[in-house]
Each structure stands twice: as C-alpha cells, then as structure tokens.
Amino acid sequence: MNSKNLPWDVLLIGGAAGTGKTSVSYRLAHHFAAGITEVDDIHTVLMTLTSPEQQPELHYWDTKPASVEMTAEDILNLHISVARAISPALQAVIANHVETHTPIVLEGDYILPELLVNPDVMKYANRIRAVFSYEPDKQQLVNNFLAREPDEGEQVGRAHVSQLYGDWLQNECSKYGLPALSARPWENLFERILATFM
C-alpha cells in the first residue's frame, strides 16, 4: 500500500506486555509502507537525557532495586506513572509526523488511551488511529513470556501485572471510545486491527 494515500499519519498500537503488539506492529508498518518506532526506545532516550532527580518515575527501577518486592498493583501504578512521564515526548512525535505527513506506527505498552484525549493530540485526531490489545488469561501470558524469553523461566508475577494492565486498558478504552482487542486468536489479530480503522 502507498503510504501517501493513507487516511492517517500516526498509528498507535498499545497494550500490555506479552500480547503480540510488537509482531503485529511490524507487520502493519510493512503493509502500509510506514515507519515504525518502539516506544521503549523513546523511554531509553529519555532516561539517557534525564537524571533520577529530574524524572524519578523513569529511573525508579534502576534506583530502587528493592522495588521487585512491590505488589502487582503497585507495579501497575508505577507503569502508568512512567507512561504519563513519557507522554509529552509521544505528543511531540505525533505532532511532527502529522505536520510532515510522514506515516509512522508507534508501538508499546507505554501508550495510554488518555493520550488520545490530550488537547495537543486531539487537534490531530483525524490523522491518528489507535488500537490496544489485551490478554485476559494469566496462564497464557506466562506461556507467551516463556516462549519469548525461555531463559527467564515462568514469569508469573510479570504475567499478573500484564493481566491487570490489560483489564485497566479495557476500562480506559471503554471510557474514551477506543478499540481494545483480545490478542487471541493470534491468527487474525492483524486483520482485526485493520478492520477497526479501515
């Protein structure tokens, strides 16, 4: 597909870890002949350019190793705080791509539904599309992480956080009228995403 004829300039693919967003995002970028950026890379850049004093949320895991003992709910709240700290950078990237009409897929679990109702983003609403994925089955998430990162063993705690985040995202998407799709069946996730905005 010719990227010059797209009805959007920015396609946001959000969702919890372990729900297949990265794989489907690269497929979407290829399909639309668009660029792609993983929001994790933006997170890395922001951490490099800031100090723990300037952005404590961004540096939390590096400065407080004992945080691994946090509850899943506390980790979820921290994740949302980090995502909110990253949001201004995402707003700038979105604005740049809309104003230059350079299509891009932005993918990552730091994309929040509330980003789409930020006034600085809403003014570009007709040139932005967004979809969020979730996986309601914690054991499936355990299996997904094990298949992807076998050396890490069964990441039950991480799966629990992803499950909670998926539930939270569904509620947020419902609040803002945004599409939230179950990651399964994997076989047609790509087609289901296309159907939400084509």
Short mmCIF file of N, CA, C and O in Angstrom, two decimals, residues 65-163:
data_model
loop_
_atom_site.label_atom_id
_atom_site.label_comp_id
_atom_site.label_asym_id
_atom_site.label_seq_id
_atom_site.Cartn_x
_atom_site.Cartn_y
_atom_site.Cartn_z
N PRO A 65 16.29 -1.06 43.68
CA PRO A 65 16.25 -2.50 43.37
C PRO A 65 15.23 -3.26 44.21
O PRO A 65 14.68 -4.27 43.77
N ALA A 66 14.95 -2.79 45.43
CA ALA A 66 14.01 -3.49 46.29
C ALA A 66 12.59 -3.44 45.76
O ALA A 66 11.70 -4.11 46.27
N SER A 67 12.37 -2.63 44.70
CA SER A 67 11.03 -2.49 44.16
C SER A 67 10.53 -3.80 43.55
O SER A 67 9.33 -3.93 43.26
N VAL A 68 11.42 -4.77 43.35
CA VAL A 68 10.96 -6.07 42.85
C VAL A 68 10.02 -6.73 43.84
O VAL A 68 9.30 -7.66 43.51
N GLU A 69 10.01 -6.25 45.08
CA GLU A 69 9.12 -6.80 46.10
C GLU A 69 7.77 -6.10 46.12
O GLU A 69 6.92 -6.39 46.95
N MET A 70 7.55 -5.17 45.21
CA MET A 70 6.28 -4.46 45.13
C MET A 70 5.15 -5.41 44.73
O MET A 70 5.38 -6.42 44.06
N THR A 71 3.93 -5.06 45.11
CA THR A 71 2.77 -5.85 44.67
C THR A 71 2.52 -5.59 43.19
O THR A 71 2.98 -4.58 42.62
N ALA A 72 1.76 -6.48 42.57
CA ALA A 72 1.43 -6.30 41.16
C ALA A 72 0.67 -5.00 40.94
O ALA A 72 0.88 -4.30 39.94
N GLU A 73 -0.20 -4.65 41.89
CA GLU A 73 -0.97 -3.41 41.78
C GLU A 73 -0.05 -2.19 41.84
O GLU A 73 -0.24 -1.21 41.10
N ASP A 74 0.97 -2.24 42.73
CA ASP A 74 1.91 -1.14 42.83
C ASP A 74 2.75 -1.01 41.57
O ASP A 74 3.05 0.10 41.10
N ILE A 75 3.15 -2.14 41.01
CA ILE A 75 3.93 -2.11 39.77
C ILE A 75 3.09 -1.54 38.63
O ILE A 75 3.58 -0.76 37.81
N LEU A 76 1.82 -1.92 38.59
CA LEU A 76 0.93 -1.37 37.57
C LEU A 76 0.83 0.15 37.69
O LEU A 76 0.95 0.88 36.70
N ASN A 77 0.64 0.64 38.90
CA ASN A 77 0.54 2.09 39.12
C ASN A 77 1.83 2.80 38.72
O ASN A 77 1.80 3.90 38.15
N LEU A 78 2.97 2.17 39.01
CA LEU A 78 4.26 2.74 38.61
C LEU A 78 4.36 2.78 37.09
O LEU A 78 4.82 3.77 36.50
N HIS A 79 3.95 1.70 36.45
CA HIS A 79 4.00 1.64 34.98
C HIS A 79 3.18 2.78 34.38
O HIS A 79 3.61 3.45 33.43
N ILE A 80 2.00 3.01 34.91
CA ILE A 80 1.14 4.08 34.40
C ILE A 80 1.81 5.44 34.62
O ILE A 80 1.75 6.32 33.75
N SER A 81 2.47 5.60 35.77
CA SER A 81 3.20 6.86 36.03
C SER A 81 4.33 7.07 35.04
O SER A 81 4.54 8.19 34.56
N VAL A 82 5.05 6.01 34.72
CA VAL A 82 6.13 6.11 33.73
C VAL A 82 5.55 6.48 32.36
O VAL A 82 6.08 7.33 31.65
N ALA A 83 4.44 5.83 32.00
CA ALA A 83 3.80 6.13 30.71
C ALA A 83 3.38 7.59 30.64
O ALA A 83 3.53 8.24 29.59
N ARG A 84 2.89 8.12 31.74
CA ARG A 84 2.49 9.53 31.76
C ARG A 84 3.71 10.45 31.63
O ARG A 84 3.61 11.52 31.01
N ALA A 85 4.82 10.03 32.19
CA ALA A 85 6.05 10.83 32.06
C ALA A 85 6.56 10.84 30.62
O ALA A 85 7.16 11.83 30.17
N ILE A 86 6.30 9.76 29.90
CA ILE A 86 6.74 9.65 28.51
C ILE A 86 5.79 10.36 27.55
O ILE A 86 6.18 10.78 26.46
N SER A 87 4.55 10.55 27.96
CA SER A 87 3.51 11.07 27.06
C SER A 87 3.87 12.38 26.37
O SER A 87 3.58 12.55 25.17
N PRO A 88 4.50 13.36 27.04
CA PRO A 88 4.86 14.59 26.31
C PRO A 88 5.79 14.34 25.11
O PRO A 88 5.65 15.00 24.07
N ALA A 89 6.68 13.38 25.25
CA ALA A 89 7.56 13.04 24.12
C ALA A 89 6.75 12.42 22.99
O ALA A 89 6.99 12.71 21.81
N LEU A 90 5.79 11.58 23.33
CA LEU A 90 4.93 10.98 22.30
C LEU A 90 4.10 12.04 21.60
O LEU A 90 3.90 11.98 20.38
N GLN A 91 3.63 13.02 22.36
CA GLN A 91 2.86 14.11 21.76
C GLN A 91 3.70 14.84 20.71
O GLN A 91 3.21 15.18 19.63
N ALA A 92 4.97 15.08 21.02
CA ALA A 92 5.85 15.77 20.08
C ALA A 92 6.08 14.94 18.83
O ALA A 92 6.09 15.47 17.70
N VAL A 93 6.27 13.62 18.99
CA VAL A 93 6.48 12.74 17.84
C VAL A 93 5.24 12.70 16.97
O VAL A 93 5.31 12.78 15.74
N ILE A 94 4.08 12.60 17.61
CA ILE A 94 2.81 12.59 16.88
C ILE A 94 2.66 13.88 16.07
O ILE A 94 2.35 13.85 14.88
N ALA A 95 2.87 15.01 16.72
CA ALA A 95 2.72 16.30 16.04
C ALA A 95 3.66 16.40 14.84
O ALA A 95 3.25 16.85 13.75
N ASN A 96 4.89 15.96 15.01
CA ASN A 96 5.86 16.03 13.92
C ASN A 96 5.42 15.21 12.72
O ASN A 96 5.50 15.66 11.57
N HIS A 97 4.93 13.99 12.97
CA HIS A 97 4.55 13.12 11.86
C HIS A 97 3.26 13.56 11.19
O HIS A 97 3.11 13.40 9.97
N VAL A 98 2.34 14.12 11.95
CA VAL A 98 1.12 14.64 11.33
C VAL A 98 1.43 15.88 10.50
O VAL A 98 0.98 16.00 9.35
N GLU A 99 2.22 16.78 11.05
CA GLU A 99 2.52 18.04 10.34
C GLU A 99 3.36 17.82 9.09
O GLU A 99 3.27 18.60 8.13
N THR A 100 4.17 16.76 9.09
CA THR A 100 5.00 16.48 7.91
C THR A 100 4.39 15.40 7.02
O THR A 100 4.97 15.05 5.99
N HIS A 101 3.23 14.87 7.44
CA HIS A 101 2.54 13.81 6.69
C HIS A 101 3.49 12.65 6.39
O HIS A 101 3.59 12.17 5.26
N THR A 102 4.19 12.22 7.45
CA THR A 102 5.12 11.10 7.34
C THR A 102 4.57 9.96 8.19
O THR A 102 4.70 9.97 9.41
N PRO A 103 3.93 8.96 7.57
CA PRO A 103 3.27 7.91 8.34
C PRO A 103 4.22 7.10 9.22
O PRO A 103 5.33 6.74 8.80
N ILE A 104 3.77 6.84 10.43
CA ILE A 104 4.56 6.06 11.38
C ILE A 104 3.65 5.21 12.25
O ILE A 104 2.52 5.61 12.58
N VAL A 105 4.14 4.04 12.60
CA VAL A 105 3.48 3.19 13.59
C VAL A 105 4.26 3.34 14.89
O VAL A 105 5.48 3.13 14.91
N LEU A 106 3.59 3.74 15.95
CA LEU A 106 4.19 3.82 17.28
C LEU A 106 3.65 2.66 18.10
O LEU A 106 2.43 2.52 18.24
N GLU A 107 4.55 1.87 18.65
CA GLU A 107 4.14 0.64 19.34
C GLU A 107 4.74 0.57 20.73
O GLU A 107 5.91 0.89 20.92
N GLY A 108 3.93 0.17 21.71
CA GLY A 108 4.49 -0.05 23.03
C GLY A 108 3.47 -0.05 24.15
O GLY A 108 2.35 0.43 24.01
N ASP A 109 3.90 -0.61 25.28
CA ASP A 109 2.98 -0.68 26.42
C ASP A 109 2.98 0.61 27.25
O ASP A 109 2.28 0.69 28.26
N TYR A 110 3.75 1.62 26.81
CA TYR A 110 3.70 2.91 27.49
C TYR A 110 2.73 3.88 26.81
O TYR A 110 2.68 5.06 27.17
N ILE A 111 1.99 3.41 25.83
CA ILE A 111 0.97 4.25 25.19
C ILE A 111 -0.32 4.10 25.99
O ILE A 111 -0.83 2.99 26.16
N LEU A 112 -0.85 5.21 26.48
CA LEU A 112 -2.07 5.19 27.28
C LEU A 112 -3.25 5.71 26.46
O LEU A 112 -3.11 6.65 25.67
N PRO A 113 -4.44 5.16 26.67
CA PRO A 113 -5.63 5.69 25.99
C PRO A 113 -5.84 7.18 26.23
O PRO A 113 -6.27 7.90 25.33
N GLU A 114 -5.50 7.65 27.43
CA GLU A 114 -5.72 9.07 27.74
C GLU A 114 -4.89 9.99 26.85
O GLU A 114 -5.22 11.18 26.71
N LEU A 115 -3.83 9.47 26.24
CA LEU A 115 -3.04 10.28 25.32
C LEU A 115 -3.90 10.81 24.18
O LEU A 115 -3.71 11.94 23.71
N LEU A 116 -4.87 10.02 23.76
CA LEU A 116 -5.70 10.38 22.61
C LEU A 116 -6.67 11.52 22.92
O LEU A 116 -7.21 12.13 21.99
N VAL A 117 -6.90 11.79 24.20
CA VAL A 117 -7.82 12.88 24.55
C VAL A 117 -7.07 14.10 25.09
O VAL A 117 -7.68 15.06 25.55
N ASN A 118 -5.75 14.06 25.02
CA ASN A 118 -4.96 15.23 25.37
C ASN A 118 -5.23 16.31 24.31
O ASN A 118 -5.19 16.02 23.11
N PRO A 119 -5.50 17.55 24.72
CA PRO A 119 -5.82 18.60 23.75
C PRO A 119 -4.77 18.76 22.65
O PRO A 119 -5.12 19.04 21.49
N ASP A 120 -3.49 18.59 22.99
CA ASP A 120 -2.43 18.74 21.99
C ASP A 120 -2.43 17.60 20.98
O ASP A 120 -1.84 17.74 19.89
N VAL A 121 -3.06 16.49 21.32
CA VAL A 121 -3.17 15.36 20.40
C VAL A 121 -4.52 15.39 19.68
O VAL A 121 -4.61 15.08 18.49
N MET A 122 -5.56 15.78 20.40
CA MET A 122 -6.90 15.77 19.82
C MET A 122 -7.02 16.66 18.59
O MET A 122 -7.82 16.38 17.69
N LYS A 123 -6.21 17.72 18.51
CA LYS A 123 -6.31 18.59 17.34
C LYS A 123 -5.86 17.89 16.06
O LYS A 123 -6.12 18.37 14.96
N TYR A 124 -5.18 16.75 16.23
CA TYR A 124 -4.76 15.95 15.07
C TYR A 124 -5.59 14.67 14.93
O TYR A 124 -5.21 13.76 14.21
N ALA A 125 -6.71 14.61 15.64
CA ALA A 125 -7.47 13.36 15.77
C ALA A 125 -7.81 12.72 14.43
O ALA A 125 -7.81 11.49 14.31
N ASN A 126 -8.09 13.53 13.41
CA ASN A 126 -8.48 12.95 12.13
C ASN A 126 -7.32 12.29 11.40
O ASN A 126 -7.53 11.59 10.41
N ARG A 127 -6.08 12.48 11.90
CA ARG A 127 -4.91 11.88 11.26
C ARG A 127 -4.25 10.82 12.15
O ARG A 127 -3.13 10.40 11.88
N ILE A 128 -4.96 10.41 13.20
CA ILE A 128 -4.41 9.43 14.14
C ILE A 128 -5.39 8.26 14.26
O ILE A 128 -6.61 8.45 14.31
N ARG A 129 -4.84 7.06 14.36
CA ARG A 129 -5.62 5.87 14.66
C ARG A 129 -4.94 5.17 15.83
O ARG A 129 -3.71 5.23 15.96
N ALA A 130 -5.73 4.49 16.65
CA ALA A 130 -5.16 3.80 17.81
C ALA A 130 -5.92 2.52 18.09
O ALA A 130 -7.15 2.46 17.94
N VAL A 131 -5.17 1.48 18.47
CA VAL A 131 -5.74 0.20 18.85
C VAL A 131 -4.94 -0.33 20.04
O VAL A 131 -3.71 -0.18 20.09
N PHE A 132 -5.64 -0.95 20.99
CA PHE A 132 -4.99 -1.53 22.17
C PHE A 132 -5.32 -3.01 22.26
O PHE A 132 -6.43 -3.43 21.96
N SER A 133 -4.31 -3.80 22.64
CA SER A 133 -4.51 -5.25 22.76
C SER A 133 -4.41 -5.69 24.22
O SER A 133 -3.75 -5.03 25.02
N TYR A 134 -5.08 -6.77 24.54
CA TYR A 134 -5.03 -7.30 25.89
C TYR A 134 -5.15 -8.82 25.85
O TYR A 134 -5.62 -9.40 24.86
N GLU A 135 -4.71 -9.47 26.92
CA GLU A 135 -4.84 -10.92 27.08
C GLU A 135 -5.40 -11.17 28.48
O GLU A 135 -4.72 -10.90 29.47
N PRO A 136 -6.63 -11.67 28.58
CA PRO A 136 -7.26 -11.85 29.89
C PRO A 136 -6.79 -13.08 30.68
O PRO A 136 -7.04 -13.16 31.89
N ASP A 137 -6.10 -14.00 30.02
CA ASP A 137 -5.71 -15.26 30.66
C ASP A 137 -4.27 -15.16 31.16
O ASP A 137 -3.33 -15.11 30.35
N LYS A 138 -4.09 -15.15 32.47
CA LYS A 138 -2.74 -15.01 33.04
C LYS A 138 -1.83 -16.16 32.62
O LYS A 138 -0.65 -15.94 32.33
N GLN A 139 -2.34 -17.38 32.58
CA GLN A 139 -1.50 -18.51 32.20
C GLN A 139 -1.04 -18.38 30.75
O GLN A 139 0.09 -18.75 30.42
N GLN A 140 -1.90 -17.84 29.90
CA GLN A 140 -1.49 -17.62 28.52
C GLN A 140 -0.34 -16.62 28.45
O GLN A 140 0.60 -16.79 27.68
N LEU A 141 -0.41 -15.60 29.29
CA LEU A 141 0.68 -14.61 29.33
C LEU A 141 1.97 -15.26 29.84
O LEU A 141 3.05 -14.98 29.32
N VAL A 142 1.86 -16.13 30.85
CA VAL A 142 3.03 -16.87 31.33
C VAL A 142 3.65 -17.66 30.17
O VAL A 142 4.87 -17.64 29.96
N ASN A 143 2.79 -18.34 29.42
CA ASN A 143 3.26 -19.13 28.28
C ASN A 143 3.92 -18.25 27.21
O ASN A 143 4.93 -18.62 26.62
N ASN A 144 3.32 -17.08 26.98
CA ASN A 144 3.86 -16.16 25.97
C ASN A 144 5.25 -15.69 26.35
O ASN A 144 6.17 -15.66 25.52
N PHE A 145 5.42 -15.30 27.61
CA PHE A 145 6.73 -14.83 28.07
C PHE A 145 7.75 -15.97 28.03
O PHE A 145 8.91 -15.75 27.68
N LEU A 146 7.32 -17.17 28.38
CA LEU A 146 8.23 -18.32 28.38
C LEU A 146 8.70 -18.64 26.97
O LEU A 146 9.88 -18.95 26.75
N ALA A 147 7.79 -18.53 26.00
CA ALA A 147 8.16 -18.80 24.60
C ALA A 147 9.12 -17.74 24.08
O ALA A 147 10.03 -18.03 23.31
N ARG A 148 8.91 -16.50 24.51
CA ARG A 148 9.71 -15.39 24.02
C ARG A 148 11.05 -15.28 24.75
O ARG A 148 12.06 -14.93 24.15
N GLU A 149 11.04 -15.57 26.04
CA GLU A 149 12.24 -15.42 26.88
C GLU A 149 12.44 -16.68 27.73
O GLU A 149 12.28 -16.65 28.94
N PRO A 150 12.78 -17.80 27.08
CA PRO A 150 12.87 -19.08 27.80
C PRO A 150 13.89 -19.08 28.93
O PRO A 150 13.72 -19.79 29.92
N ASP A 151 14.94 -18.28 28.82
CA ASP A 151 15.97 -18.26 29.86
C ASP A 151 15.49 -17.62 31.16
O ASP A 151 16.13 -17.78 32.21
N GLU A 152 14.37 -16.89 31.10
CA GLU A 152 13.84 -16.22 32.29
C GLU A 152 12.92 -17.12 33.11
O GLU A 152 12.49 -16.74 34.20
N GLY A 153 12.59 -18.30 32.59
CA GLY A 153 11.67 -19.18 33.31
C GLY A 153 10.25 -18.65 33.26
O GLY A 153 9.92 -17.77 32.47
N GLU A 154 9.40 -19.20 34.12
CA GLU A 154 8.00 -18.79 34.15
C GLU A 154 7.86 -17.46 34.90
O GLU A 154 8.07 -17.41 36.11
N GLN A 155 7.48 -16.43 34.19
CA GLN A 155 7.37 -15.09 34.77
C GLN A 155 5.93 -14.84 35.24
O GLN A 155 5.18 -14.06 34.65
N VAL A 156 5.57 -15.52 36.31
CA VAL A 156 4.19 -15.47 36.80
C VAL A 156 3.83 -14.07 37.28
O VAL A 156 2.75 -13.55 36.99
N GLY A 157 4.75 -13.42 38.03
CA GLY A 157 4.48 -12.08 38.53
C GLY A 157 4.30 -11.08 37.40
O GLY A 157 3.38 -10.25 37.43
N ARG A 158 5.16 -11.16 36.40
CA ARG A 158 5.05 -10.25 35.26
C ARG A 158 3.75 -10.48 34.51
O ARG A 158 3.10 -9.53 34.06
N ALA A 159 3.36 -11.75 34.40
CA ALA A 159 2.10 -12.07 33.73
C ALA A 159 0.92 -11.48 34.49
O ALA A 159 -0.04 -10.99 33.88
N HIS A 160 0.99 -11.52 35.81
CA HIS A 160 -0.08 -10.95 36.62
C HIS A 160 -0.20 -9.45 36.37
O HIS A 160 -1.31 -8.91 36.20
N VAL A 161 0.93 -8.75 36.31
CA VAL A 161 0.91 -7.31 36.05
C VAL A 161 0.31 -7.05 34.66
O VAL A 161 -0.52 -6.14 34.49
N SER A 162 0.70 -7.83 33.67
CA SER A 162 0.18 -7.65 32.32
C SER A 162 -1.32 -7.89 32.26
O SER A 162 -2.05 -7.18 31.56
N GLN A 163 -1.77 -8.88 33.01
CA GLN A 163 -3.21 -9.15 33.06
C GLN A 163 -3.95 -7.95 33.66
O GLN A 163 -4.97 -7.50 33.14
#
